[in-house]
Short mmCIF file of C-alpha atoms in Angstrom, two decimals:
data_model
loop_
_atom_site.label_atom_id
_atom_site.label_comp_id
_atom_site.label_asym_id
_atom_site.label_seq_id
_atom_site.Cartn_x
_atom_site.Cartn_y
_atom_site.Cartn_z
CA UNK A 1 -7.03 21.72 25.07
CA UNK A 2 -5.19 19.87 22.51
CA UNK A 3 -7.42 17.40 20.26
CA UNK A 4 -6.31 13.61 20.02
CA UNK A 5 -5.03 14.51 16.92
CA UNK A 6 -3.13 16.68 18.02
CA UNK A 7 -1.44 14.71 20.17
CA UNK A 8 -1.35 12.01 18.01
CA UNK A 9 2.66 10.89 17.74
CA UNK A 10 3.35 9.38 14.52
CA UNK A 11 4.08 6.17 15.40
CA UNK A 12 5.54 3.47 12.53
CA UNK A 13 2.85 1.45 12.72
CA UNK A 14 0.65 4.20 11.58
CA UNK A 15 3.42 5.55 8.69
CA UNK A 16 3.23 2.25 7.14
CA UNK A 17 -0.34 1.74 7.22
CA UNK A 18 -0.46 5.33 5.89
CA UNK A 19 2.16 4.04 2.86
CA UNK A 20 0.68 0.70 2.55
CA UNK A 21 -2.74 2.96 1.81
CA UNK A 22 -1.68 4.88 -0.19
CA UNK A 23 -0.31 2.41 -2.06
CA UNK A 24 -3.73 0.68 -2.43
CA UNK A 25 -4.88 3.53 -4.37
CA UNK A 26 -1.86 4.59 -6.22
CA UNK A 27 -2.29 0.77 -7.91
CA UNK A 28 -5.91 1.25 -8.32
CA UNK A 29 -5.22 4.85 -10.52
CA UNK A 30 -7.96 6.78 -7.85
CA UNK A 31 -7.36 10.46 -6.89
CA UNK A 32 -7.00 11.46 -3.11
CA UNK A 33 -10.45 13.41 -4.09
CA UNK A 34 -12.43 10.70 -5.73
CA UNK A 35 -11.78 8.48 -2.54
CA UNK A 36 -11.97 11.24 0.30
CA UNK A 37 -15.19 11.77 -1.21
CA UNK A 38 -16.58 8.17 -1.22
CA UNK A 39 -15.54 7.98 2.73
CA UNK A 40 -17.41 10.76 3.41
CA UNK A 41 -14.62 13.29 4.37
CA UNK A 42 -11.86 15.81 3.38
CA UNK A 43 -9.31 15.71 1.02
CA UNK A 44 -6.97 17.13 2.97
CA UNK A 45 -8.12 15.20 5.67
CA UNK A 46 -7.23 11.58 3.34
CA UNK A 47 -4.25 13.20 3.14
CA UNK A 48 -3.14 13.69 6.38
CA UNK A 49 -3.95 9.91 7.13
CA UNK A 50 -1.75 8.30 4.04
CA UNK A 51 0.94 11.18 6.04
CA UNK A 52 0.09 9.28 9.00
CA UNK A 53 -0.14 13.00 10.31
CA UNK A 54 -3.10 11.75 11.92
CA UNK A 55 -4.61 8.31 12.77
CA UNK A 56 -7.02 5.97 10.24
CA UNK A 57 -9.85 5.61 11.47
CA UNK A 58 -10.47 1.80 11.05
CA UNK A 59 -14.14 2.03 9.58
CA UNK A 60 -12.39 4.35 7.32
CA UNK A 61 -9.94 1.36 6.52
CA UNK A 62 -12.79 -1.55 6.50
CA UNK A 63 -14.14 1.38 4.02
CA UNK A 64 -11.32 1.83 1.82
CA UNK A 65 -10.33 -2.16 1.40
CA UNK A 66 -13.68 -2.41 0.69
CA UNK A 67 -13.44 0.32 -2.49
CA UNK A 68 -9.87 -1.21 -3.10
CA UNK A 69 -11.29 -4.77 -4.02
CA UNK A 70 -9.13 -5.74 -0.86
CA UNK A 71 -10.73 -9.33 -0.48
CA UNK A 72 -7.74 -11.84 1.18
CA UNK A 73 -9.54 -11.91 5.01
CA UNK A 74 -5.48 -11.81 6.47
CA UNK A 75 -3.97 -9.07 4.31
CA UNK A 76 -7.88 -7.12 6.01
CA UNK A 77 -7.08 -8.44 9.13
CA UNK A 78 -3.71 -6.61 9.48
CA UNK A 79 -4.16 -3.27 7.98
CA UNK A 80 -7.12 -3.52 10.69
CA UNK A 81 -5.23 -4.17 12.83
CA UNK A 82 -2.40 -1.69 12.43
CA UNK A 83 -4.99 0.77 12.81
CA UNK A 84 -6.15 -0.49 16.06
CA UNK A 85 -1.74 0.03 16.85
CA UNK A 86 -1.93 3.15 15.45
CA UNK A 87 -1.91 4.74 18.52
CA UNK A 88 1.01 1.78 20.33
CA UNK A 89 4.91 4.05 20.50
CA UNK A 90 5.92 0.74 22.12
CA UNK A 91 5.05 -2.33 21.99
CA UNK A 92 5.32 -5.93 23.80
CA UNK A 93 5.24 -9.25 22.04
CA UNK A 94 5.87 -12.83 22.64
CA UNK A 95 9.04 -14.53 21.82
CA UNK A 96 9.87 -15.36 17.81
CA UNK A 97 7.30 -18.74 17.87
CA UNK A 98 4.57 -16.84 16.35
CA UNK A 99 6.83 -15.23 13.64
CA UNK A 100 5.09 -14.25 10.70
CA UNK A 101 6.81 -14.44 6.55
CA UNK A 102 5.14 -11.55 5.56
CA UNK A 103 5.87 -8.26 4.33
CA UNK A 104 3.31 -6.43 5.95
CA UNK A 105 3.90 -7.11 9.26
CA UNK A 106 4.95 -5.00 11.29
CA UNK A 107 7.63 -7.38 13.70
CA UNK A 108 11.88 -7.76 14.31
CA UNK A 109 11.92 -9.62 10.67
CA UNK A 110 10.23 -6.05 9.44
CA UNK A 111 12.81 -3.61 10.50
CA UNK A 112 15.48 -5.53 10.34
CA UNK A 113 14.17 -6.25 6.80
CA UNK A 114 14.41 -1.96 6.05
CA UNK A 115 16.55 -0.70 8.46
CA UNK A 116 18.85 1.57 6.98
CA UNK A 117 21.54 0.30 9.85
CA UNK A 118 21.04 -2.08 12.71
CA UNK A 119 23.43 -1.12 16.00
CA UNK A 120 23.59 -3.54 18.48
CA UNK A 121 24.45 -4.10 21.53
CA UNK A 122 25.47 -7.16 23.26
CA UNK A 123 26.41 -7.30 27.27
CA UNK A 124 26.60 -11.01 27.65
CA UNK A 125 26.59 -12.48 23.82
CA UNK A 126 26.85 -11.80 19.97
CA UNK A 127 23.80 -10.02 18.76
CA UNK A 128 21.71 -12.77 16.48
CA UNK A 129 22.58 -11.49 13.42
CA UNK A 130 26.05 -12.14 14.22
CA UNK A 131 25.53 -16.02 15.62
CA UNK A 132 26.96 -18.85 14.19
CA UNK A 133 24.18 -21.75 13.83
CA UNK A 134 25.90 -23.67 16.94
CA UNK A 135 26.59 -20.76 19.00
CA UNK A 136 22.64 -19.83 18.73
CA UNK A 137 21.24 -23.45 19.10
CA UNK A 138 23.59 -23.33 22.53
CA UNK A 139 21.61 -19.86 23.15
CA UNK A 140 18.57 -21.32 22.62
CA UNK A 141 19.14 -24.29 24.86
CA UNK A 142 20.31 -22.55 27.83
CA UNK A 143 17.13 -20.37 27.86
CA UNK A 144 14.11 -22.78 27.46
CA UNK A 145 15.81 -26.06 28.36
CA UNK A 146 16.99 -29.45 26.39
CA UNK A 147 13.44 -30.78 26.40
CA UNK A 148 12.08 -29.59 23.71
CA UNK A 149 11.01 -31.25 20.50
CA UNK A 150 13.77 -30.80 17.50
CA UNK A 151 11.71 -29.18 15.19
CA UNK A 152 10.83 -26.70 17.51
CA UNK A 153 14.73 -25.27 17.25
CA UNK A 154 15.12 -25.91 13.70
CA UNK A 155 12.62 -24.23 13.53
CA UNK A 156 14.11 -21.24 15.05
CA UNK A 157 17.33 -21.58 13.65
CA UNK A 158 15.54 -21.47 10.34
CA UNK A 159 14.21 -18.09 11.19
CA UNK A 160 17.43 -16.72 12.70
CA UNK A 161 19.18 -17.64 9.74
CA UNK A 162 16.24 -15.72 7.09
CA UNK A 163 16.88 -12.80 9.40
CA UNK A 164 20.59 -12.90 9.04
CA UNK A 165 19.71 -12.69 4.98
CA UNK A 166 19.49 -8.84 5.41
CA UNK A 167 24.08 -9.42 5.46
CA UNK A 168 24.46 -11.10 2.07
CA UNK A 169 21.72 -8.97 -0.19
CA UNK A 170 22.37 -7.53 -3.35
CA UNK A 171 22.73 -3.99 -1.20
CA UNK A 172 23.53 -5.60 2.42
CA UNK A 173 22.08 -3.79 5.70
CA UNK A 174 24.79 -1.48 7.64
CA UNK A 175 25.10 -3.73 11.56
CA UNK A 176 27.24 -1.91 13.95
CA UNK A 177 28.15 -4.59 16.24
CA UNK A 178 29.37 -3.17 19.69
CA UNK A 179 29.93 -6.69 22.35
CA UNK A 180 31.46 -6.09 25.93
CA UNK A 181 34.80 -7.69 25.98
CA UNK A 182 33.00 -10.54 28.98
CA UNK A 183 31.18 -11.76 25.61
CA UNK A 184 34.92 -12.73 23.92
CA UNK A 185 35.10 -15.02 26.87
CA UNK A 186 31.91 -16.74 27.78
CA UNK A 187 32.55 -20.14 26.47
CA UNK A 188 28.78 -20.43 25.26
CA UNK A 189 27.93 -23.93 23.51
CA UNK A 190 31.88 -24.64 25.18
CA UNK A 191 35.45 -24.11 23.64
CA UNK A 192 35.13 -24.92 20.03
CA UNK A 193 31.55 -23.33 19.92
CA UNK A 194 32.77 -19.89 20.87
CA UNK A 195 36.55 -19.81 19.54
CA UNK A 196 34.19 -20.47 15.38
CA UNK A 197 32.03 -17.80 16.50
CA UNK A 198 34.89 -15.02 17.21
CA UNK A 199 36.66 -16.55 14.24
CA UNK A 200 33.23 -15.84 11.97
CA UNK A 201 33.17 -12.44 14.11
CA UNK A 202 36.37 -11.10 12.83
CA UNK A 203 35.59 -12.61 9.21
CA UNK A 204 32.60 -10.46 8.63
CA UNK A 205 34.36 -7.31 10.29
CA UNK A 206 36.50 -8.08 7.38
CA UNK A 207 35.01 -8.54 4.78
CA UNK A 208 34.77 -5.49 1.90
CA UNK A 209 31.48 -6.57 0.05
CA UNK A 210 29.84 -6.58 3.88
CA UNK A 211 28.82 -3.02 5.99
CA UNK A 212 29.62 -5.37 9.14
CA UNK A 213 31.70 -3.07 11.70
CA UNK A 214 32.25 -4.71 14.92
CA UNK A 215 33.55 -3.23 17.98
CA UNK A 216 34.85 -4.31 21.46
CA UNK A 217 33.94 -2.03 24.93
CA UNK A 218 37.36 -3.22 27.65
CA UNK A 219 36.71 -4.37 30.58
CA UNK A 220 38.18 -1.33 31.74
CA UNK A 221 36.03 0.64 30.17
CA UNK A 222 34.01 2.27 33.04
CA UNK A 223 30.59 3.09 33.38
CA UNK A 224 28.68 3.60 30.41
CA UNK A 225 25.26 4.04 29.42
CA UNK A 226 24.56 0.42 28.59
CA UNK A 227 24.42 -0.70 32.10
CA UNK A 228 20.43 -1.84 31.84
CA UNK A 229 21.53 -4.36 29.33
CA UNK A 230 21.61 -4.95 25.87
CA UNK A 231 19.80 -3.40 22.64
CA UNK A 232 19.19 -2.70 19.27
CA UNK A 233 18.23 0.02 17.35
CA UNK A 234 17.43 0.08 13.90
CA UNK A 235 17.71 3.48 12.23
CA UNK A 236 15.15 3.67 9.52
CA UNK A 237 14.67 5.31 6.25
CA UNK A 238 12.57 8.35 6.25
CA UNK A 239 9.23 8.82 6.75
CA UNK A 240 9.94 6.13 9.67
CA UNK A 241 11.37 6.59 13.06
CA UNK A 242 13.93 5.14 14.86
CA UNK A 243 12.92 1.99 16.77
CA UNK A 244 14.76 0.71 19.83
CA UNK A 245 14.19 -3.44 20.61
CA UNK A 246 15.02 -5.20 24.11
CA UNK A 247 14.33 -8.99 24.32
CA UNK A 248 13.83 -10.45 27.37
CA UNK A 249 13.00 -13.75 28.90
CA UNK A 250 9.25 -12.65 28.13
CA UNK A 251 9.52 -11.73 24.58
CA UNK A 252 10.43 -8.85 22.86
CA UNK A 253 9.61 -4.93 23.81
CA UNK A 254 9.31 -1.77 20.63
CA UNK A 255 9.97 1.41 21.64
CA UNK A 256 9.88 4.28 19.41
CA UNK A 257 9.62 8.54 19.83
CA UNK A 258 11.98 9.92 22.15
CA UNK A 259 12.93 6.93 23.65
CA UNK A 260 14.34 5.00 20.85
CA UNK A 261 16.52 8.77 20.35
CA UNK A 262 18.10 7.91 23.25
CA UNK A 263 18.63 4.49 22.71
CA UNK A 264 20.75 5.83 19.47
CA UNK A 265 22.51 8.17 21.48
CA UNK A 266 23.57 5.66 24.17
CA UNK A 267 24.81 3.86 21.94
CA UNK A 268 26.62 6.21 20.47
CA UNK A 269 28.25 7.38 23.48
CA UNK A 270 29.37 3.93 24.30
CA UNK A 271 31.07 3.55 20.46
CA UNK A 272 33.27 6.68 21.46
CA UNK A 273 34.52 4.15 24.48
CA UNK A 274 34.94 1.07 22.76
CA UNK A 275 38.61 0.62 20.82
CA UNK A 276 38.48 1.01 17.76
CA UNK A 277 37.58 -1.27 14.87
CA UNK A 278 41.08 -2.79 14.01
CA UNK A 279 41.73 -2.68 17.68
CA UNK A 280 38.90 -4.87 18.02
CA UNK A 281 39.33 -7.50 15.85
CA UNK A 282 42.82 -7.63 16.53
CA UNK A 283 41.60 -8.48 20.25
CA UNK A 284 39.09 -10.82 19.08
CA UNK A 285 41.20 -12.87 16.63
CA UNK A 286 43.90 -13.13 19.48
CA UNK A 287 41.56 -14.32 22.00
CA UNK A 288 40.29 -16.58 19.20
CA UNK A 289 44.15 -18.29 19.25
CA UNK A 290 44.35 -18.64 22.02
CA UNK A 291 42.05 -20.77 22.81
CA UNK A 292 42.74 -22.57 19.69
CA UNK A 293 46.09 -23.19 21.60
CA UNK A 294 44.00 -23.78 24.97
CA UNK A 295 41.88 -26.15 22.99
CA UNK A 296 45.74 -27.63 21.32
CA UNK A 297 46.85 -28.82 24.61
CA UNK A 298 43.74 -30.49 26.14
CA UNK A 299 43.76 -32.48 23.13
CA UNK A 300 47.99 -33.74 23.13
CA UNK A 301 47.19 -34.31 27.54
CA UNK A 302 44.04 -36.32 26.61
CA UNK A 303 46.47 -38.28 23.88
CA UNK A 304 49.46 -38.53 26.65
#
């Protein structure tokens, strides 16, 4: 019968914890041999902990944090929590209300800031990273109601703007957005807001200094692998595995290992059914132009 260690799947959290603990040791100039003896394990065992081949034991993490002189309670608790969660490869969390601006906290913000490529599939609306503020605000109100305190709406929108900074950094993150054709016609926030959103989408895709690709799945595409709903795949740098991410009214789900790979394969298959990038942008421009013409006719009719 395989041991618990042999059954361990290298989760994102285990890899991140291993990297953090190795960095703490290296920063203090301590050798594997010395620290292994300090916590009473074999040299090879500590090496496997740091490579996430085996999950760190919580008591070992506590002992190592003492040895490394990490006394900040917040940082200690986050690293100990990573050890508790090392076995968890699928995780459900509440909404962004509790999001933390902390580089050691593994969540959607952490994934977006470190992904090599973000593959976002939108069935009903434009993916968040490509939303305008007004479009996003309309979505937020439609989900949470209009009786929210203004400060909460402002806080959520500020968080969204911070998330979108990955598009404009010194080394912009590659974003591949795939949207259903119906998204281009759903008047989220009204016709003017939708038109501005479509124009924004086309501008992002046209900018050569960004790494944004937008593809449209035409209504004629028929059945495809995304019929269960919207999702995002974070393709991470080595040694991190890909992570799939699904938002829901009740919160958000992070999916790893084989299931995450399946989401990635589904996205790639759907891209094959989508319009080419140039045709997609032409379609987005065309719909935006029709909305502008319609809006102009309405204004002229009202003036008459």
